[in-house]
Coordinates of C-alpha atoms and ligand atoms in Angstrom, one line a residue:
Chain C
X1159 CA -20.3 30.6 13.1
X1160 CA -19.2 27.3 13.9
X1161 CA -16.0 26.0 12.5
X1162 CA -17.5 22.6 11.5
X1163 CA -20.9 21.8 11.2
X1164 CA -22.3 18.4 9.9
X1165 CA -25.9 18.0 8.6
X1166 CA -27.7 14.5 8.5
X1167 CA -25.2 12.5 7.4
X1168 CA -26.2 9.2 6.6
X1169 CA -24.5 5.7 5.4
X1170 CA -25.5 2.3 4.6
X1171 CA -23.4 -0.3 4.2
X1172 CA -25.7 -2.6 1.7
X1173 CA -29.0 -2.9 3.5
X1174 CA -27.2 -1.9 6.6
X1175 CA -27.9 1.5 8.0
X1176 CA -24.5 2.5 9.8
X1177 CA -25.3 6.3 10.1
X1178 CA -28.8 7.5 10.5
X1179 CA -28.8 10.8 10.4
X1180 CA -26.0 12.2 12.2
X1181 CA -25.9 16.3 13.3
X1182 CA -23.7 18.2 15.1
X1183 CA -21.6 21.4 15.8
X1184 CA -18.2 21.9 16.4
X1185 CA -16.4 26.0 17.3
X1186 CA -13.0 26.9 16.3
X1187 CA -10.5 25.1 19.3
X1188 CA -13.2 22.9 20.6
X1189 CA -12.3 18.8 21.7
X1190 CA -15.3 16.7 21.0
X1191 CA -15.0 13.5 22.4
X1192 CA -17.3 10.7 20.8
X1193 CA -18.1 7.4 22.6
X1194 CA -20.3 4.3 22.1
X1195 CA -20.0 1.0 22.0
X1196 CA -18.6 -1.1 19.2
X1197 CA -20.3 -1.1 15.8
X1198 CA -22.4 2.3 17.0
X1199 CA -20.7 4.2 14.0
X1200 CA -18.3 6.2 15.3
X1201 CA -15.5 4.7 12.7
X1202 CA -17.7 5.4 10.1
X1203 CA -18.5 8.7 10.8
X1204 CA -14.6 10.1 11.3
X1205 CA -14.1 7.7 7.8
X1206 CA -16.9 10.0 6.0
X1207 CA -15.2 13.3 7.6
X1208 CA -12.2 12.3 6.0
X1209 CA -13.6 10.9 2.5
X1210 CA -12.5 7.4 3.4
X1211 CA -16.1 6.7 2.9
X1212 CA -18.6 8.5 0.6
X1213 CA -21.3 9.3 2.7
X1214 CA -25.1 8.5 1.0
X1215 CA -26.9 11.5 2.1
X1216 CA -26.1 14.8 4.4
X1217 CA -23.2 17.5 4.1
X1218 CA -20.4 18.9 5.6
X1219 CA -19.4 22.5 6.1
X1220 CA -16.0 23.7 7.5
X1221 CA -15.7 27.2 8.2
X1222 CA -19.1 28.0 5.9
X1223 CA -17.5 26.6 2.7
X1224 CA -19.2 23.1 1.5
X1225 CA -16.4 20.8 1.9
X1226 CA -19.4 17.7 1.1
X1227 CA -22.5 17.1 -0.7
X1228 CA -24.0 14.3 -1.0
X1229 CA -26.1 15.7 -4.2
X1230 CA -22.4 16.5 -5.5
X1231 CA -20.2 14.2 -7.3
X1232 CA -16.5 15.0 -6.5
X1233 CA -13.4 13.9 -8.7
X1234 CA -10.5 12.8 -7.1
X1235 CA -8.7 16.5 -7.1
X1236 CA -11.6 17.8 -5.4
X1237 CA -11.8 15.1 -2.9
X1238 CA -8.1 15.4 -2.0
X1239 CA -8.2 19.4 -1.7
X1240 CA -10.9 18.8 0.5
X1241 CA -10.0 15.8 2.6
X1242 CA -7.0 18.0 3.7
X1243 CA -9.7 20.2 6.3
X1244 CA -9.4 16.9 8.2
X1245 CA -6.3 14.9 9.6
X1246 CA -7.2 11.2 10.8
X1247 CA -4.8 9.6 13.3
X1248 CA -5.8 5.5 12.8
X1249 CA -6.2 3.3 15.7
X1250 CA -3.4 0.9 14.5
X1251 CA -0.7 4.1 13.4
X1252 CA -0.6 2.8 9.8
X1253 CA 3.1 4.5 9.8
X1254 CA 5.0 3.7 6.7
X1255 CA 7.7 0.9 7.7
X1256 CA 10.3 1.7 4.8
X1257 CA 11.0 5.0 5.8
X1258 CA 11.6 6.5 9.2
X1259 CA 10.7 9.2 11.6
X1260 CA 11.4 12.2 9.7
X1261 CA 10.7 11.0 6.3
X1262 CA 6.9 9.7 7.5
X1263 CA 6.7 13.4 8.6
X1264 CA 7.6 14.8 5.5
X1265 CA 6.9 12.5 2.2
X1266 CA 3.2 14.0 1.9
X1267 CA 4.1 17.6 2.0
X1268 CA 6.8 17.2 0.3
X1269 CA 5.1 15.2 -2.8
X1270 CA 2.3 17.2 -2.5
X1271 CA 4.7 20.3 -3.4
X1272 CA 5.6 18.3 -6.5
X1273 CA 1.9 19.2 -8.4
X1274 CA 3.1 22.9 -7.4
X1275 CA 4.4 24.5 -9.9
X1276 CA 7.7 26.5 -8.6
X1277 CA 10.9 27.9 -9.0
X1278 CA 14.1 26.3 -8.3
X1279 CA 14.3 29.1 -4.7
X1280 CA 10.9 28.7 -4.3
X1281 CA 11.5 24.7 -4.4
X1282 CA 14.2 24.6 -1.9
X1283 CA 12.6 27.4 1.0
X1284 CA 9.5 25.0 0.4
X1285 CA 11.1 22.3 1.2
X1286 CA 13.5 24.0 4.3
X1287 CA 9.9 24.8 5.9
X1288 CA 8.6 21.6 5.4
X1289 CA 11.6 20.6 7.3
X1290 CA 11.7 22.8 10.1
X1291 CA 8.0 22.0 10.6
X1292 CA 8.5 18.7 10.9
X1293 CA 11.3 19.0 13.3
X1294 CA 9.7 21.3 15.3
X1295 CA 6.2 18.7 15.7
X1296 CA 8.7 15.9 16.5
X1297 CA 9.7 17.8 19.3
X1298 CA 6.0 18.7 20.3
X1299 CA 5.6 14.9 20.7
X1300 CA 8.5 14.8 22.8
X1301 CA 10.2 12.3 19.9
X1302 CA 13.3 14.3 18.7
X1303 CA 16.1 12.0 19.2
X1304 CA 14.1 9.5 16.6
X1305 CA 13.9 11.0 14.0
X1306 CA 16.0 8.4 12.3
X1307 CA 14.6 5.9 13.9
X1308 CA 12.4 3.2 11.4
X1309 CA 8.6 2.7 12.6
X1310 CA 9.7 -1.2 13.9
X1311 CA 12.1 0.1 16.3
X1312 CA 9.4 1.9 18.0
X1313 CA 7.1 1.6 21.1
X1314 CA 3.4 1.6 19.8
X1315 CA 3.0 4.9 22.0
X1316 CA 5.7 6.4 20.6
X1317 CA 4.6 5.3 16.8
X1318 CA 1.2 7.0 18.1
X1319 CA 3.0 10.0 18.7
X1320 CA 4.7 10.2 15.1
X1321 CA 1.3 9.4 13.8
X1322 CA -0.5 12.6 15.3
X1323 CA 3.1 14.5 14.6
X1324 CA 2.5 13.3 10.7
X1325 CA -0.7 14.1 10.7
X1326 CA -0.5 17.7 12.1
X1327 CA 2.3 18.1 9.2
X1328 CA -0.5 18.7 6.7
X1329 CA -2.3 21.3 8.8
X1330 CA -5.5 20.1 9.0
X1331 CA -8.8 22.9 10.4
X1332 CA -10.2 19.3 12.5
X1333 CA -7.9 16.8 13.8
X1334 CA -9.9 13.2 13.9
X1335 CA -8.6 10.5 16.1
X1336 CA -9.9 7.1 15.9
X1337 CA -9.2 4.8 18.8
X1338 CA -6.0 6.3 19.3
X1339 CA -5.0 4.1 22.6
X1340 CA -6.8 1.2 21.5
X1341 CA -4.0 -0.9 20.3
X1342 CA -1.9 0.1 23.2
X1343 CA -0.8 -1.5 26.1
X1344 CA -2.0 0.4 29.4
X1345 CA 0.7 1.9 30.5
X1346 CA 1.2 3.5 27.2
X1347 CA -1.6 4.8 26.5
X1348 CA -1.2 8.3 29.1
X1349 CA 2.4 9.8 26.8
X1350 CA -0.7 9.5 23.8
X1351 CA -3.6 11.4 25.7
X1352 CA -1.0 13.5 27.2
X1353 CA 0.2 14.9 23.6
X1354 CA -3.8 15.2 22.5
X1355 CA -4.1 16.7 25.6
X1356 CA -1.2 19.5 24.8
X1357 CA -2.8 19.8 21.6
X1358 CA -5.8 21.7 23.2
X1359 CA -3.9 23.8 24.6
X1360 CA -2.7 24.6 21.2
X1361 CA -6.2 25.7 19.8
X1362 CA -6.4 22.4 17.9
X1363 CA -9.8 21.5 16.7
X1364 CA -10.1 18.1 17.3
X1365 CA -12.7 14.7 17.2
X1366 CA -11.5 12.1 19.0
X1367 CA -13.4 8.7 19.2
X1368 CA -12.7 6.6 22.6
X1369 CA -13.0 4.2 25.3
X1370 CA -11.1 6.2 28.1
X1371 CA -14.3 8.1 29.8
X1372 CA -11.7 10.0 32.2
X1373 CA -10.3 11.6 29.2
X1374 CA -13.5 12.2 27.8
X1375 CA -14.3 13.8 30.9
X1376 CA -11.3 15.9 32.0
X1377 CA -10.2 17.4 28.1
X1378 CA -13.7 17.7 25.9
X1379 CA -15.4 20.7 25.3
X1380 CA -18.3 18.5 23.9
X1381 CA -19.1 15.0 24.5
X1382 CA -21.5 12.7 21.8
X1383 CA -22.6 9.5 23.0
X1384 CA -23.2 7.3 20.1
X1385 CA -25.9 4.3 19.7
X1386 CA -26.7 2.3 16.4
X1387 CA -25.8 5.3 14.3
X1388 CA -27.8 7.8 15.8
X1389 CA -26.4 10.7 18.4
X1390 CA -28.4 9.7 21.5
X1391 CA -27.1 12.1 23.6
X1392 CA -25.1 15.1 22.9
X1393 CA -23.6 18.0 25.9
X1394 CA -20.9 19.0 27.9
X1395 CA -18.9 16.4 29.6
X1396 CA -20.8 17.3 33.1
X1397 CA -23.9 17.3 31.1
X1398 CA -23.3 13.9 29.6
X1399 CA -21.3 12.2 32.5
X1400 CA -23.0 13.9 35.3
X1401 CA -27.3 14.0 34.4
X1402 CA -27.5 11.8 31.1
X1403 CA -31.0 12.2 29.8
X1404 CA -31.3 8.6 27.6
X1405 CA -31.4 5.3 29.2
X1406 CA -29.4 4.1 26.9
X1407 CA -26.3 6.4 27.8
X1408 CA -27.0 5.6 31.4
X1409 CA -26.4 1.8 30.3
X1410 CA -23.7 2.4 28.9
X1411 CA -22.0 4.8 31.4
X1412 CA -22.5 2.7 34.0
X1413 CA -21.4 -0.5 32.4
X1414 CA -17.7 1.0 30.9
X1415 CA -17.4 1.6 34.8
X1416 CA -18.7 -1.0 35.9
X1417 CA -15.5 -2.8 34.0
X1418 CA -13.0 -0.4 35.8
Chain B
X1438 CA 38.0 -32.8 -29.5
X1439 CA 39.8 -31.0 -26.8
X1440 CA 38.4 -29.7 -24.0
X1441 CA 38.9 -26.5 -24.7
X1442 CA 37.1 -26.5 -28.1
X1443 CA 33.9 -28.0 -26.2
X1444 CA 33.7 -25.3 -23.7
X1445 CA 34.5 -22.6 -26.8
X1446 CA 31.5 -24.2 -28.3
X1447 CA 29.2 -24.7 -25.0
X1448 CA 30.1 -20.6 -24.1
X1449 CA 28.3 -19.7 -27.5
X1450 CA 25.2 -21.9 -26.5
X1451 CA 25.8 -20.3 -23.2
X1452 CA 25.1 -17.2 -25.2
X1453 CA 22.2 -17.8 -26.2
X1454 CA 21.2 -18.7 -22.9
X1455 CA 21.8 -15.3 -21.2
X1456 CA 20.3 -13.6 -24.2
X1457 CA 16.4 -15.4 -23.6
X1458 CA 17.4 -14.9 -19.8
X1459 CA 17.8 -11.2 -19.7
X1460 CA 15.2 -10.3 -22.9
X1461 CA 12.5 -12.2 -21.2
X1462 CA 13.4 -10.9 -17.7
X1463 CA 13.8 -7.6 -18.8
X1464 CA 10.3 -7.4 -20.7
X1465 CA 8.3 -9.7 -18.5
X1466 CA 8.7 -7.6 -15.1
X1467 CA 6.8 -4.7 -16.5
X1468 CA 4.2 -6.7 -18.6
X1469 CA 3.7 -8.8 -15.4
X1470 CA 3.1 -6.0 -13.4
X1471 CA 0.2 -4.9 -16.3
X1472 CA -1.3 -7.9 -15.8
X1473 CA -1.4 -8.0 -12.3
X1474 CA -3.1 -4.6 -12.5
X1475 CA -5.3 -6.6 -14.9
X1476 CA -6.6 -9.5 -12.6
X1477 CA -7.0 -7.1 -9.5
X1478 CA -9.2 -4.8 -11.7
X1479 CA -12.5 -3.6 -10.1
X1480 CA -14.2 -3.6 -14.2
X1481 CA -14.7 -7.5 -13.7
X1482 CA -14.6 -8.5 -17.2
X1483 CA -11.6 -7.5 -17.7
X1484 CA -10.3 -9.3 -14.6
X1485 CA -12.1 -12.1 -15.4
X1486 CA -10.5 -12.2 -18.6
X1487 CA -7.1 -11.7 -17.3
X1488 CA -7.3 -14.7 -14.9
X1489 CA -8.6 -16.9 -17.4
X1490 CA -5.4 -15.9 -19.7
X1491 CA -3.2 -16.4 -17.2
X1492 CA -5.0 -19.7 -15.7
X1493 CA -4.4 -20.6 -19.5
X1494 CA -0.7 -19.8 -20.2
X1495 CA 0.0 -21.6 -16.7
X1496 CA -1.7 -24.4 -17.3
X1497 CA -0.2 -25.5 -20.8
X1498 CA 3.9 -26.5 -20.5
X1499 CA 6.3 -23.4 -21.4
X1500 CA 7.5 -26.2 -24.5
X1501 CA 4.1 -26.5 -26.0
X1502 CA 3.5 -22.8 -25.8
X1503 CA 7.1 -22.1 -28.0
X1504 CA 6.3 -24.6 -30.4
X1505 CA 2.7 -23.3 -30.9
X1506 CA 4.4 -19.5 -31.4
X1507 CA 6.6 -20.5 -34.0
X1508 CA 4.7 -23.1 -35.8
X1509 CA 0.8 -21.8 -35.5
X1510 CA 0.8 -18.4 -37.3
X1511 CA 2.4 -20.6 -40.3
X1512 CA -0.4 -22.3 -40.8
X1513 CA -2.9 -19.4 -40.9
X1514 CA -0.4 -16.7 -42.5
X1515 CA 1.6 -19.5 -44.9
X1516 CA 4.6 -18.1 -43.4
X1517 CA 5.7 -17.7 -39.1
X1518 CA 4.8 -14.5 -37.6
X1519 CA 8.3 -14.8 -35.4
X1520 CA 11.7 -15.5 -36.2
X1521 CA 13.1 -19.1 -34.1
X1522 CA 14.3 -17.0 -31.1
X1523 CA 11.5 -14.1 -31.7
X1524 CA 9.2 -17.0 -30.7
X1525 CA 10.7 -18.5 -28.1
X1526 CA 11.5 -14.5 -26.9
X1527 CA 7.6 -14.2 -27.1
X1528 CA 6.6 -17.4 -25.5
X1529 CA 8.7 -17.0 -22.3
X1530 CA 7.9 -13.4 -22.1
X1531 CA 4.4 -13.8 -22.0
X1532 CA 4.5 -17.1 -19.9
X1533 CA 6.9 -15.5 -16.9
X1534 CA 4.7 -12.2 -17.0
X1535 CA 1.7 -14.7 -15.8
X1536 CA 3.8 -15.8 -13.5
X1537 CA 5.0 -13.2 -11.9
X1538 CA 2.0 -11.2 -11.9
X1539 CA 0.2 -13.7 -9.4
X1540 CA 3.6 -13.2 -7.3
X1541 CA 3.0 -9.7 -7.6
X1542 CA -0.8 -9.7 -7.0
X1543 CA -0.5 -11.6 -4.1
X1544 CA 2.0 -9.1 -2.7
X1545 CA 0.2 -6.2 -3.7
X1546 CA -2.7 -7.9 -1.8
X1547 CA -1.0 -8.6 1.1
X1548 CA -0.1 -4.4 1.7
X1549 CA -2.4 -3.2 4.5
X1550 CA -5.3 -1.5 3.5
X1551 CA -4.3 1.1 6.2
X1552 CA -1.1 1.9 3.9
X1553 CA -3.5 3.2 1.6
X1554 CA -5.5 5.1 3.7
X1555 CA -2.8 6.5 5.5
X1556 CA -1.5 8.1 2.0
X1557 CA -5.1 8.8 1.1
X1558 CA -5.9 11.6 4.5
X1559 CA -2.6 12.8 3.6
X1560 CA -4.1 14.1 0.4
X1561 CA -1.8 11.8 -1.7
X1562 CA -2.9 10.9 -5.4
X1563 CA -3.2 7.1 -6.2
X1564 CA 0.1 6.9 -8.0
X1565 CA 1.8 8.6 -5.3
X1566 CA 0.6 6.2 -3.0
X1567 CA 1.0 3.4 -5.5
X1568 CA 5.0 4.5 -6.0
X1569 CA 5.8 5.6 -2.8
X1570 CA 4.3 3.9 0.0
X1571 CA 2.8 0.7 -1.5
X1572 CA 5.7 -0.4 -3.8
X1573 CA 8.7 -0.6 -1.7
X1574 CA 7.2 -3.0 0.7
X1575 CA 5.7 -5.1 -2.2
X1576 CA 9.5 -5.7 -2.9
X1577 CA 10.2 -6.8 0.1
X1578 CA 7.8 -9.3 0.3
X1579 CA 8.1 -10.3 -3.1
X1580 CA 11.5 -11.2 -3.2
X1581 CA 11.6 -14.8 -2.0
X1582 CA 9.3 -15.9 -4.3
X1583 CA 10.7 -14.0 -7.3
X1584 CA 14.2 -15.3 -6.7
X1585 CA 12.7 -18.9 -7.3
X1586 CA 10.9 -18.0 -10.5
X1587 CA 14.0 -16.3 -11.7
X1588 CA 15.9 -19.3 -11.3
X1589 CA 13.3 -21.3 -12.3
X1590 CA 14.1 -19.0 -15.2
X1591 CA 17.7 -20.1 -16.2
X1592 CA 17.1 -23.5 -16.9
X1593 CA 13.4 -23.2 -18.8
X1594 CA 16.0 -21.4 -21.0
X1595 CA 16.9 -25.0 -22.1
X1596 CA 13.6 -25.4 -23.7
X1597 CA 14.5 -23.1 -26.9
X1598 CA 16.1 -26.1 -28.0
X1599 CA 12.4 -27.3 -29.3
X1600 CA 12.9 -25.1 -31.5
X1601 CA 16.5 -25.4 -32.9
X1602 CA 18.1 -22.5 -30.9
X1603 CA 21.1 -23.8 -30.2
X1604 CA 21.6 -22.7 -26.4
X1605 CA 24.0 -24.8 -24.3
X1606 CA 22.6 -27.3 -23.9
X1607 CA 21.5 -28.2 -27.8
X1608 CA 25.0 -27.2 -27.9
X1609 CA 26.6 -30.0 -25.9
X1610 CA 24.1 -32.5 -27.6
X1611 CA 25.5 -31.2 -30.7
X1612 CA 28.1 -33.2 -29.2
X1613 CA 26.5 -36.3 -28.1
X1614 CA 25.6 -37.0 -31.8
X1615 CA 29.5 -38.0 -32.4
X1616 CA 29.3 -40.1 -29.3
X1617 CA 30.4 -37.5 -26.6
X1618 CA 28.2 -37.6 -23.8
X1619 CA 30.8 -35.3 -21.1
X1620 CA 30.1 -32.2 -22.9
X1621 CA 26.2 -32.4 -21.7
X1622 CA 27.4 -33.1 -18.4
X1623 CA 29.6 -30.6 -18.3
X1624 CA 27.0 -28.1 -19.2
X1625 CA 25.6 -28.3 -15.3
X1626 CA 28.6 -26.5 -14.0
X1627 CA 27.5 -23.4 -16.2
X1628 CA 24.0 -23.3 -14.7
X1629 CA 25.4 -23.7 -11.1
X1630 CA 27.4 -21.1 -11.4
X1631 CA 24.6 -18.6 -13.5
X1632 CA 22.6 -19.7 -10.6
X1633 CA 25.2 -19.5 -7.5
X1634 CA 25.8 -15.8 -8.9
X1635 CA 22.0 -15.3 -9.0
X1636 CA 21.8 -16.3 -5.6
X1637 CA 24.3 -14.2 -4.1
X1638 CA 22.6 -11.5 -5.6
X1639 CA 19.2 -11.8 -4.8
X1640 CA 20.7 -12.4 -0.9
X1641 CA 22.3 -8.9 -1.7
X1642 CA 19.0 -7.0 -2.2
X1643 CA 17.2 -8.9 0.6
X1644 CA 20.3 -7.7 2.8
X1645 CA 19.5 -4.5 1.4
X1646 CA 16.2 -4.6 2.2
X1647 CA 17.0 -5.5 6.0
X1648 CA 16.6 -2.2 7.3
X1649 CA 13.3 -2.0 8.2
X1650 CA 10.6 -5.1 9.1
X1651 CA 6.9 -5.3 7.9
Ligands
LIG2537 N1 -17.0 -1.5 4.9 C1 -18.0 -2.0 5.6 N2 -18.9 -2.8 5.0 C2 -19.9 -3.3 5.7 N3 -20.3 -3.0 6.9 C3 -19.5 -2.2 7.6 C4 -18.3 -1.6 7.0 N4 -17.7 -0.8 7.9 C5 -18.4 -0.8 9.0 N5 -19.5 -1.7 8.8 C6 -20.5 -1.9 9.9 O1 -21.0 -0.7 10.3 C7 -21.2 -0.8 11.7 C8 -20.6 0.3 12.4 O2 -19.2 0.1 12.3 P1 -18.1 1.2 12.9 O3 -18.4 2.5 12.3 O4 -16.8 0.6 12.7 O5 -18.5 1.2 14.4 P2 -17.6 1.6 15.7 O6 -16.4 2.3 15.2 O7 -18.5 2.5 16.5 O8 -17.3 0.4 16.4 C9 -20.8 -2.2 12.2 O9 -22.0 -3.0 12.3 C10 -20.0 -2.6 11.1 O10 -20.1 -4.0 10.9
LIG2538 MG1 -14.4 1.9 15.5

C-alpha cells in the first residue's frame, strides 16, 4: 500500500478553480518532484497537504488512515494532530528571527510537550531527546557550529538548511518543499539540493515543488508535471524528461531549457 | 515663599502626576491590546464597532472626554459615577488603550504571514504562536512608536487639572494666583527629567532588543 495516496483534490479560490481534481500515489522513501509553471497549483496543492489550505473536495490518506475529508469538518486539535504527517519547508525559510539556531529547532517540540501531561523525569528525558535530536539534524545539514547563531547572521542557504533541519525535528511521514532554492542566489542553491539530496538516502518521503529540471531528473523517484491545476503528465523522470506524452509538457520542457 | 516650600508643594502635584501616569499605563496596555484583537476581528461587526469607538475616542480631545466622565453620569444618575481622579483614571485609560491598539494593530499586521504558518506546520496552537513567535517581534517593532505615546503620556497628565486634581502643574498655578509665576516655570524641569529618564529607558529595551534584526 502506498504510503500517501491523494484522491481528487480540488480548490477554488472564489470563482477560480486552482486545483481540478488532483490524484496521485506516493510509496514509503519515494522523492516526487512536481514542476509547472507559475500559478499551475503546485503551491496550493503542498498548502492543502499541510492544512494551510482547506481543500473543497477530495481526501488524503497516509499510510491507510484518513488524514482529510473534505465531507469532514475538523477542529483545530484534529487538524494540528494531523498536519504533523506533513513537514513544509517554505520558499522564503520563514525562520523565527528572535531566537536562533537551536532554539528554531526546538521551540515546537518542545511546546508541543507542554499539552503532554508528564512527570517531572519524564519532563526532563523529553526534553534531553529533543535536544540531542536537534543537535544531531544540525549536524545532518552540516550547520553545527551555528547553532547559536540568530537567523540574520545567516546565508539564505544556510537558513534553508535550518529550515529543512526544523522541519525534520517534528518527524513528519512526507516532507513537502516548496520552492526551496527559489529565493536563493545561484551558487547557493547546490549545499540546499545537496542536503534534500542526502535526505533520500535517508528513506525520507519527500514532495518537492521546483524549477531545477536537473534535480528533478537525477533524485525523483516520480516526476508530476503540473498545468492549470490538473496533473498533465505523471511518470518516472526518464518517462517524463525522456518521451513526454502531452504537448503541453513538451512546451514546457523545452522552454525551461531553452532559458539555460 | 521659599524655594524650598514651592518645590515641597510642586513634588506632591508631582504625585499626582506619576499616579495617573502609571494607573493609566498600567491598565491601558492590556485593554489596548483587547481592542486591537477587537478591530482586527474576522466577525466584522464587532470590528466595525471597534473602529468606530476608537475613531470616536481619538477624534474628541483627551480634556473633553475627562470632563464628560466626571460631569455626564451626574446628570442622568443625580450623582457622578467616578470620583475626580476615578474619572480622569477612566478617561485616559480608555483614550491611551485606543491609542495604542492602532500602534499595536499595525505591528501585529506588519508580522509575516509566513511567521504564522511556519508555527502552524509545526503543529503549534494559535496561542502558542500568538505568544511565542508573533509577540516578540511585535515588540520590536512597536517600540518607537510606543515610546512617543508614552511620553506623549506624561504631559496629557496635566489635563486632570480640568477637573481640580491638583497635579503639578495646578499645583504651581496654585501659585500664580498670589502673583508667583516661577513656580509654573519651574514645573518644566520635572517633566524633563520624568521624560529624560523615560527616554533612557525605552533606549534600554531597544538595546535590548538589538540582538537580532527583522
Ligand atoms: N489565497 C489565494 N487567493 C486567491 N487566489 C489564489 C490564492 N492562492 C493562490 N491563488 C491563485 O491560484 C493559482 C495557483 O497558485 P499557486 O498554487 O501559487 O501556483 P504555483 O505555486 O504553481 O505558482 C494562481 O492563479 C494564484 O493566483
Ligand atoms: Mg508556488
Amino acid at each position: 500500500m502506498a504510503l500517501l495516496e491523494v484522491r481528487n483534490i480540488k480548490k477554488n479560490f472564489g470563482k477560480t478553480e486552482v486545483l481540478k481534481g488532483i490524484d496521485f500515489e506516493l510509496e514509503k522513501g519515494e522523492v516526487l518532484a512536481i514542476i509547472g509553471s507559475s500559478g499551475s497549483g503546485k503551491t496550493t496543492l503542498l498548502r492543502c497537504l499541510n492544512f494551510l489550505e482547506t481543500a473543497d473536495k477530495g481526501s488524503i490518506y497516509v499510510d491507510g488512515e484518513t488524514v482529510f475529508d473534505a465531507d469532514v469538518e475538523y477542529n483545530d486539535n484534529e487538524i494540528r494532530e494531523k498536519r504533523l504527517k506533513f513537514g513544509l519547508v517554505f520558499q522564503s525559510f520563514n525562520l523565527f528571527p528572535q531566537y536562533n539556531v537551536m532554539e528554531n529547532l526546538t521551540l515546537a517540540p518542545t511546546l508541543a510537550l507542554k499539552k503532554k501531561k508528564l512527570s517531572g523525569v519524564e519532563k526532563k528525558v523529553a526534553l534531553e531527546s529533543i535536544d540531542q535530536k536537534a543537535v544531531e539534524l544540525l549536524e545532518r545539514v552540516g550547520l553545527s557550529d551555528k547553532s547559536n547563531a540568530y537567523p540574520c547572521e545567516l546565508s539564505g542557504g544556510q537558513q534553508q538548511r535550518v529550515a529543512i533541519a526544523r522541519a525534520l525535528v517534528m518527524q513528519p511521514e512526507i516532507l513537502c518543499f516548496d520552492e526551496p532554492t527559489s529565493a536563493l542566489d545561484p551558487e547557493l542553491t547546490g549545499e540546499v539540493l545537496r542536503v534534500i539530496k542526502g535526505l533520500k538516502g535517508e528513506d525520507h518521503t519527500m514532495i518537492v515543488v521546483t524549477h531545477e529540471m536537473e534535480f528533478a531528473k537525477n533524485v525523483a523517484d516520480k516526476v508530476i508535471f503540473m498545468a492549470d491545476g490538473v496533473i498533465e503528465e505523471i511518470g518516472t523522470p526518464d518517462e517524463v524528461f525522456g518521451a513526454p506524452k502531452s504537448e503541453k509538457t513538451k512546451a514546457f520542457l523545452s522552454n525551461s531549457l531553452e532559458k539555460i | 515663599m521659599g524655594f524650598w516650600e514651592v518645590t515641597l508643594s510642586l513634588l506632591k502635584g508631582l504625585e499626582q502626576t506619576c499616579l495617573i501616569f502609571a494607573l493609566t499605563l498600567v491598565l491601558a496596555l492590556p485593554l489596548g491590546l483587547v481592542i486591537s484583537f477587537g478591530s482586527m476581528s474576522k466577525f466584522k461587526p464587532l470590528a466595525y464597532i471597534t473602529k468606530i469607538f476608537v475613531w470616536i475616542i481619538r477624534g474628541v480631545p483627551l480634556m473633553l472626554q475627562v470632563i464628560i466622565v466626571f460631569y455626564v453620569p451626574g446628570y442622568f444618575l443625580g450623582t457622578p459615577l467616578f470620583s475626580r481622579f476615578g474619572s480622569v483614571i477612566a478617561a485616559f485609560v480608555i483614550n491611551y488603550a485606543c491609542y495604542f491598539s492602532e500602534i499595536y494593530r499595525g505591528g501585529i499586521e506588519s508580522i509575516a504571514k509566513g511567521q504564522y504558518e511556519a508555527g502552524q506546520v509545526l503543529g503549534m496552537t494559535k496561542s502558542q504562536i500568538f505568544f511565542k513567535v508573533v509577540l516578540m517581534q511585535v515588540v520590536k517593532r512597536i517600540l518607537a512608536p510606543m515610546s512617543n505615546e508614552v511620553i506623549t503620556l506624561v504631559k496629557d497628565t496635566a489635563l486632570a487639572r480640568v477637573i481640580m486634581i491638583v497635579e503639578i502643574i495646578k499645583a504651581a498655578q496654585e501659585f500664580a494666583a498670589y502673583g508667583l509665576m516661577w513656580p509654573l516655570f519651574y514645573t518644566a524641569v520635572f517633566y524633563l527629567v520624568f521624560v529624560g529618564l523615560l527616554s533612557l529607558l525605552f533606549g534600554f529595551f531597544e538595546k535590548k532588543l538589538n540582538y537580532y534584526k527583522a
